[in-house]
Amino acid sequence: MASALIGGMCTRDFEAADITVVELDAAARERLQTAYGVAVLAVPDDGVFHSDVLLLAVKPQQMKAALAPFAGTLRETLVISIAAGLRLADIGRWLGDENVPYSRLVRCMPNTPALIGAGVTGMFAAPGVDAPAREVAGRILAAVGSIVWVDDETQLDAVTGISGSGPAYVFHFIEALEAAGLAQGFDAVSARRLAIDTVSGAAKLAEASKDSPATLREKVTSKGGTTAAALAYLAAFGWHDVLVGAVEAASVRSRELGEQLGQD
């Protein structure tokens, strides 16, 4: 995800010379420097400590250790976290000084289509983040797709359940549609093409149309026709409610992980 953001920024009005990356792995440092021409360091230098924006793209379990060198050193730096589950209260506490938590924080939940510039990111800004800083954060994440601001940090758990985990639901649907094609006698290449292009085309139509997805579904469903038969079969198994429940399960798990990850 960090690589996707760097690549997106370098193609969206950000200068590579203005981007410094801290990466522990030597091979990864070489790849990033070669691919994007950005400065890559093994450990933070003075410039990193005085940067305008610090974007945290480490594993949640490693965040506390990664932030230790920065504790009590930041003043006006905008800190953006894309670490899944970690709450701003915990990040602010780890970055704070003398029991005063750091407050210029933005938390984001991107998803994997960001790897091809087609992601969607849920974003929440702490009260200490002013409008210009929100705009900067938005520009950075918009480099890999669309953004949606939420008013309450707890809503990011729902974002995780919908769009964060959502690509897996879509991949699973494509997988099932492909299996159905194979069962109907298509070869593997054709079955996959039919499944992927159907999902991709339907999504593009939904985005381009003024009609709601429900209306689009109704328009393609003739009474007594083939689509009606398929949808009736899905309804008999509670497909709609199952998906809504799956999103809720992911959201609940996100809240649980947030509680676990923030423990000292």
PDB file of N, CA, C and O in Angstrom, residues 9-53:
ATOM      1  N   MET A   9       1.289   9.304  -5.840  1.00  0.00           N
ATOM      2  CA  MET A   9       1.679  10.684  -5.576  1.00  0.00           C
ATOM      3  C   MET A   9       2.637  11.203  -6.644  1.00  0.00           C
ATOM      4  O   MET A   9       2.535  12.359  -7.071  1.00  0.00           O
ATOM      5  N   CYS A  10       3.549  10.369  -7.084  1.00  0.00           N
ATOM      6  CA  CYS A  10       4.538  10.792  -8.083  1.00  0.00           C
ATOM      7  C   CYS A  10       3.903  11.070  -9.439  1.00  0.00           C
ATOM      8  O   CYS A  10       4.520  11.722 -10.285  1.00  0.00           O
ATOM      9  N   THR A  11       2.694  10.570  -9.652  1.00  0.00           N
ATOM     10  CA  THR A  11       1.997  10.849 -10.907  1.00  0.00           C
ATOM     11  C   THR A  11       0.884  11.873 -10.726  1.00  0.00           C
ATOM     12  O   THR A  11       0.177  12.185 -11.676  1.00  0.00           O
ATOM     13  N   ARG A  12       0.728  12.400  -9.500  1.00  0.00           N
ATOM     14  CA  ARG A  12      -0.366  13.327  -9.210  1.00  0.00           C
ATOM     15  C   ARG A  12       0.133  14.603  -8.539  1.00  0.00           C
ATOM     16  O   ARG A  12      -0.230  14.909  -7.403  1.00  0.00           O
ATOM     17  N   ASP A  13       0.946  15.349  -9.202  1.00  0.00           N
ATOM     18  CA  ASP A  13       1.351  16.689  -8.743  1.00  0.00           C
ATOM     19  C   ASP A  13       2.248  16.700  -7.512  1.00  0.00           C
ATOM     20  O   ASP A  13       2.425  17.750  -6.892  1.00  0.00           O
ATOM     21  N   PHE A  14       2.787  15.572  -7.109  1.00  0.00           N
ATOM     22  CA  PHE A  14       3.772  15.541  -6.030  1.00  0.00           C
ATOM     23  C   PHE A  14       5.146  15.295  -6.643  1.00  0.00           C
ATOM     24  O   PHE A  14       5.293  14.499  -7.567  1.00  0.00           O
ATOM     25  N   GLU A  15       6.154  15.985  -6.124  1.00  0.00           N
ATOM     26  CA  GLU A  15       7.511  15.822  -6.617  1.00  0.00           C
ATOM     27  C   GLU A  15       8.230  14.715  -5.848  1.00  0.00           C
ATOM     28  O   GLU A  15       8.187  14.679  -4.609  1.00  0.00           O
ATOM     29  N   ALA A  16       8.908  13.828  -6.570  1.00  0.00           N
ATOM     30  CA  ALA A  16       9.655  12.750  -5.927  1.00  0.00           C
ATOM     31  C   ALA A  16      10.696  13.300  -4.958  1.00  0.00           C
ATOM     32  O   ALA A  16      10.966  12.694  -3.913  1.00  0.00           O
ATOM     33  N   ALA A  17      11.255  14.463  -5.294  1.00  0.00           N
ATOM     34  CA  ALA A  17      12.285  15.071  -4.441  1.00  0.00           C
ATOM     35  C   ALA A  17      11.737  15.494  -3.087  1.00  0.00           C
ATOM     36  O   ALA A  17      12.499  15.697  -2.134  1.00  0.00           O
ATOM     37  N   ASP A  18      10.415  15.630  -2.986  1.00  0.00           N
ATOM     38  CA  ASP A  18       9.800  16.045  -1.729  1.00  0.00           C
ATOM     39  C   ASP A  18       9.393  14.861  -0.861  1.00  0.00           C
ATOM     40  O   ASP A  18       8.835  15.052   0.225  1.00  0.00           O
ATOM     41  N   ILE A  19       9.631  13.657  -1.335  1.00  0.00           N
ATOM     42  CA  ILE A  19       9.194  12.451  -0.625  1.00  0.00           C
ATOM     43  C   ILE A  19      10.405  11.688  -0.098  1.00  0.00           C
ATOM     44  O   ILE A  19      11.323  11.366  -0.850  1.00  0.00           O
ATOM     45  N   THR A  20      10.405  11.412   1.199  1.00  0.00           N
ATOM     46  CA  THR A  20      11.438  10.594   1.820  1.00  0.00           C
ATOM     47  C   THR A  20      10.772   9.382   2.456  1.00  0.00           C
ATOM     48  O   THR A  20       9.769   9.517   3.161  1.00  0.00           O
ATOM     49  N   VAL A  21      11.328   8.218   2.210  1.00  0.00           N
ATOM     50  CA  VAL A  21      10.764   6.974   2.729  1.00  0.00           C
ATOM     51  C   VAL A  21      11.731   6.350   3.725  1.00  0.00           C
ATOM     52  O   VAL A  21      12.938   6.304   3.473  1.00  0.00           O
ATOM     53  N   VAL A  22      11.207   5.901   4.850  1.00  0.00           N
ATOM     54  CA  VAL A  22      12.008   5.149   5.819  1.00  0.00           C
ATOM     55  C   VAL A  22      11.610   3.687   5.695  1.00  0.00           C
ATOM     56  O   VAL A  22      10.456   3.329   5.921  1.00  0.00           O
ATOM     57  N   GLU A  23      12.551   2.859   5.308  1.00  0.00           N
ATOM     58  CA  GLU A  23      12.299   1.434   5.064  1.00  0.00           C
ATOM     59  C   GLU A  23      13.460   0.622   5.628  1.00  0.00           C
ATOM     60  O   GLU A  23      14.619   0.843   5.294  1.00  0.00           O
ATOM     61  N   LEU A  24      13.140  -0.341   6.497  1.00  0.00           N
ATOM     62  CA  LEU A  24      14.175  -1.127   7.152  1.00  0.00           C
ATOM     63  C   LEU A  24      14.841  -2.119   6.213  1.00  0.00           C
ATOM     64  O   LEU A  24      16.039  -2.389   6.326  1.00  0.00           O
ATOM     65  N   ASP A  25      14.080  -2.671   5.286  1.00  0.00           N
ATOM     66  CA  ASP A  25      14.596  -3.727   4.422  1.00  0.00           C
ATOM     67  C   ASP A  25      15.417  -3.137   3.274  1.00  0.00           C
ATOM     68  O   ASP A  25      14.942  -2.287   2.517  1.00  0.00           O
ATOM     69  N   ALA A  26      16.647  -3.606   3.126  1.00  0.00           N
ATOM     70  CA  ALA A  26      17.557  -3.061   2.113  1.00  0.00           C
ATOM     71  C   ALA A  26      17.043  -3.293   0.694  1.00  0.00           C
ATOM     72  O   ALA A  26      17.128  -2.398  -0.162  1.00  0.00           O
ATOM     73  N   ALA A  27      16.532  -4.483   0.415  1.00  0.00           N
ATOM     74  CA  ALA A  27      16.028  -4.773  -0.923  1.00  0.00           C
ATOM     75  C   ALA A  27      14.846  -3.884  -1.270  1.00  0.00           C
ATOM     76  O   ALA A  27      14.728  -3.387  -2.401  1.00  0.00           O
ATOM     77  N   ALA A  28      13.964  -3.661  -0.297  1.00  0.00           N
ATOM     78  CA  ALA A  28      12.811  -2.792  -0.526  1.00  0.00           C
ATOM     79  C   ALA A  28      13.253  -1.354  -0.753  1.00  0.00           C
ATOM     80  O   ALA A  28      12.678  -0.635  -1.581  1.00  0.00           O
ATOM     81  N   ARG A  29      14.294  -0.928  -0.028  1.00  0.00           N
ATOM     82  CA  ARG A  29      14.816   0.435  -0.229  1.00  0.00           C
ATOM     83  C   ARG A  29      15.289   0.612  -1.668  1.00  0.00           C
ATOM     84  O   ARG A  29      14.995   1.628  -2.314  1.00  0.00           O
ATOM     85  N   GLU A  30      16.004  -0.373  -2.162  1.00  0.00           N
ATOM     86  CA  GLU A  30      16.526  -0.282  -3.530  1.00  0.00           C
ATOM     87  C   GLU A  30      15.392  -0.252  -4.549  1.00  0.00           C
ATOM     88  O   GLU A  30      15.427   0.519  -5.521  1.00  0.00           O
ATOM     89  N   ARG A  31      14.364  -1.080  -4.331  1.00  0.00           N
ATOM     90  CA  ARG A  31      13.228  -1.118  -5.269  1.00  0.00           C
ATOM     91  C   ARG A  31      12.510   0.227  -5.307  1.00  0.00           C
ATOM     92  O   ARG A  31      12.169   0.727  -6.387  1.00  0.00           O
ATOM     93  N   LEU A  32      12.272   0.803  -4.151  1.00  0.00           N
ATOM     94  CA  LEU A  32      11.547   2.071  -4.086  1.00  0.00           C
ATOM     95  C   LEU A  32      12.333   3.201  -4.732  1.00  0.00           C
ATOM     96  O   LEU A  32      11.787   4.023  -5.466  1.00  0.00           O
ATOM     97  N   GLN A  33      13.636   3.238  -4.456  1.00  0.00           N
ATOM     98  CA  GLN A  33      14.457   4.299  -5.016  1.00  0.00           C
ATOM     99  C   GLN A  33      14.540   4.179  -6.539  1.00  0.00           C
ATOM    100  O   GLN A  33      14.442   5.165  -7.268  1.00  0.00           O
ATOM    101  N   THR A  34      14.690   2.951  -7.014  1.00  0.00           N
ATOM    102  CA  THR A  34      14.784   2.713  -8.451  1.00  0.00           C
ATOM    103  C   THR A  34      13.467   3.005  -9.161  1.00  0.00           C
ATOM    104  O   THR A  34      13.440   3.614 -10.237  1.00  0.00           O
ATOM    105  N   ALA A  35      12.370   2.593  -8.553  1.00  0.00           N
ATOM    106  CA  ALA A  35      11.063   2.727  -9.194  1.00  0.00           C
ATOM    107  C   ALA A  35      10.564   4.168  -9.219  1.00  0.00           C
ATOM    108  O   ALA A  35       9.966   4.608 -10.205  1.00  0.00           O
ATOM    109  N   TYR A  36      10.805   4.930  -8.136  1.00  0.00           N
ATOM    110  CA  TYR A  36      10.167   6.235  -8.013  1.00  0.00           C
ATOM    111  C   TYR A  36      11.139   7.410  -7.883  1.00  0.00           C
ATOM    112  O   TYR A  36      10.714   8.563  -7.964  1.00  0.00           O
ATOM    113  N   GLY A  37      12.414   7.141  -7.655  1.00  0.00           N
ATOM    114  CA  GLY A  37      13.374   8.224  -7.527  1.00  0.00           C
ATOM    115  C   GLY A  37      13.244   9.020  -6.249  1.00  0.00           C
ATOM    116  O   GLY A  37      13.717  10.161  -6.161  1.00  0.00           O
ATOM    117  N   VAL A  38      12.633   8.438  -5.234  1.00  0.00           N
ATOM    118  CA  VAL A  38      12.481   9.118  -3.953  1.00  0.00           C
ATOM    119  C   VAL A  38      13.683   8.805  -3.062  1.00  0.00           C
ATOM    120  O   VAL A  38      14.393   7.821  -3.276  1.00  0.00           O
ATOM    121  N   ALA A  39      13.900   9.650  -2.063  1.00  0.00           N
ATOM    122  CA  ALA A  39      14.952   9.376  -1.086  1.00  0.00           C
ATOM    123  C   ALA A  39      14.481   8.252  -0.165  1.00  0.00           C
ATOM    124  O   ALA A  39      13.341   8.267   0.306  1.00  0.00           O
ATOM    125  N   VAL A  40      15.331   7.276   0.079  1.00  0.00           N
ATOM    126  CA  VAL A  40      14.963   6.138   0.919  1.00  0.00           C
ATOM    127  C   VAL A  40      16.032   5.944   1.989  1.00  0.00           C
ATOM    128  O   VAL A  40      17.217   5.816   1.679  1.00  0.00           O
ATOM    129  N   LEU A  41      15.609   5.914   3.248  1.00  0.00           N
ATOM    130  CA  LEU A  41      16.522   5.811   4.378  1.00  0.00           C
ATOM    131  C   LEU A  41      16.251   4.543   5.183  1.00  0.00           C
ATOM    132  O   LEU A  41      15.120   4.042   5.212  1.00  0.00           O
ATOM    133  N   ALA A  42      17.285   4.085   5.862  1.00  0.00           N
ATOM    134  CA  ALA A  42      17.123   2.938   6.754  1.00  0.00           C
ATOM    135  C   ALA A  42      16.584   3.365   8.111  1.00  0.00           C
ATOM    136  O   ALA A  42      15.866   2.616   8.780  1.00  0.00           O
ATOM    137  N   VAL A  43      16.924   4.588   8.534  1.00  0.00           N
ATOM    138  CA  VAL A  43      16.441   5.149   9.799  1.00  0.00           C
ATOM    139  C   VAL A  43      16.078   6.609   9.565  1.00  0.00           C
ATOM    140  O   VAL A  43      16.624   7.258   8.660  1.00  0.00           O
ATOM    141  N   PRO A  44      15.174   7.168  10.353  1.00  0.00           N
ATOM    142  CA  PRO A  44      14.779   8.567  10.156  1.00  0.00           C
ATOM    143  C   PRO A  44      15.951   9.518  10.386  1.00  0.00           C
ATOM    144  O   PRO A  44      16.743   9.332  11.315  1.00  0.00           O
ATOM    145  N   ASP A  45      16.057  10.535   9.525  1.00  0.00           N
ATOM    146  CA  ASP A  45      17.056  11.572   9.753  1.00  0.00           C
ATOM    147  C   ASP A  45      16.360  12.838  10.244  1.00  0.00           C
ATOM    148  O   ASP A  45      15.139  12.845  10.478  1.00  0.00           O
ATOM    149  N   ASP A  46      17.096  13.917  10.398  1.00  0.00           N
ATOM    150  CA  ASP A  46      16.538  15.147  10.937  1.00  0.00           C
ATOM    151  C   ASP A  46      15.411  15.687  10.069  1.00  0.00           C
ATOM    152  O   ASP A  46      14.429  16.233  10.570  1.00  0.00           O
ATOM    153  N   GLY A  47      15.558  15.518   8.746  1.00  0.00           N
ATOM    154  CA  GLY A  47      14.519  15.995   7.839  1.00  0.00           C
ATOM    155  C   GLY A  47      13.196  15.306   8.053  1.00  0.00           C
ATOM    156  O   GLY A  47      12.133  15.926   7.957  1.00  0.00           O
ATOM    157  N   VAL A  48      13.243  14.010   8.358  1.00  0.00           N
ATOM    158  CA  VAL A  48      12.012  13.265   8.610  1.00  0.00           C
ATOM    159  C   VAL A  48      11.314  13.780   9.861  1.00  0.00           C
ATOM    160  O   VAL A  48      10.095  13.951   9.892  1.00  0.00           O
ATOM    161  N   PHE A  49      12.099  14.072  10.895  1.00  0.00           N
ATOM    162  CA  PHE A  49      11.513  14.570  12.146  1.00  0.00           C
ATOM    163  C   PHE A  49      10.876  15.944  11.971  1.00  0.00           C
ATOM    164  O   PHE A  49      10.020  16.331  12.753  1.00  0.00           O
ATOM    165  N   HIS A  50      11.298  16.687  10.943  1.00  0.00           N
ATOM    166  CA  HIS A  50      10.759  18.027  10.713  1.00  0.00           C
ATOM    167  C   HIS A  50       9.941  18.115   9.425  1.00  0.00           C
ATOM    168  O   HIS A  50       9.761  19.192   8.864  1.00  0.00           O
ATOM    169  N   SER A  51       9.432  16.984   8.973  1.00  0.00           N
ATOM    170  CA  SER A  51       8.650  16.959   7.743  1.00  0.00           C
ATOM    171  C   SER A  51       7.270  17.571   7.960  1.00  0.00           C
ATOM    172  O   SER A  51       6.772  17.665   9.091  1.00  0.00           O
ATOM    173  N   ASP A  52       6.659  18.004   6.875  1.00  0.00           N
ATOM    174  CA  ASP A  52       5.305  18.564   6.945  1.00  0.00           C
ATOM    175  C   ASP A  52       4.271  17.477   7.207  1.00  0.00           C
ATOM    176  O   ASP A  52       3.278  17.702   7.911  1.00  0.00           O
ATOM    177  N   VAL A  53       4.498  16.304   6.593  1.00  0.00           N
ATOM    178  CA  VAL A  53       3.561  15.191   6.715  1.00  0.00           C
ATOM    179  C   VAL A  53       4.337  13.918   7.018  1.00  0.00           C
ATOM    180  O   VAL A  53       5.358  13.643   6.386  1.00  0.00           O
TER     181      VAL A  53
END
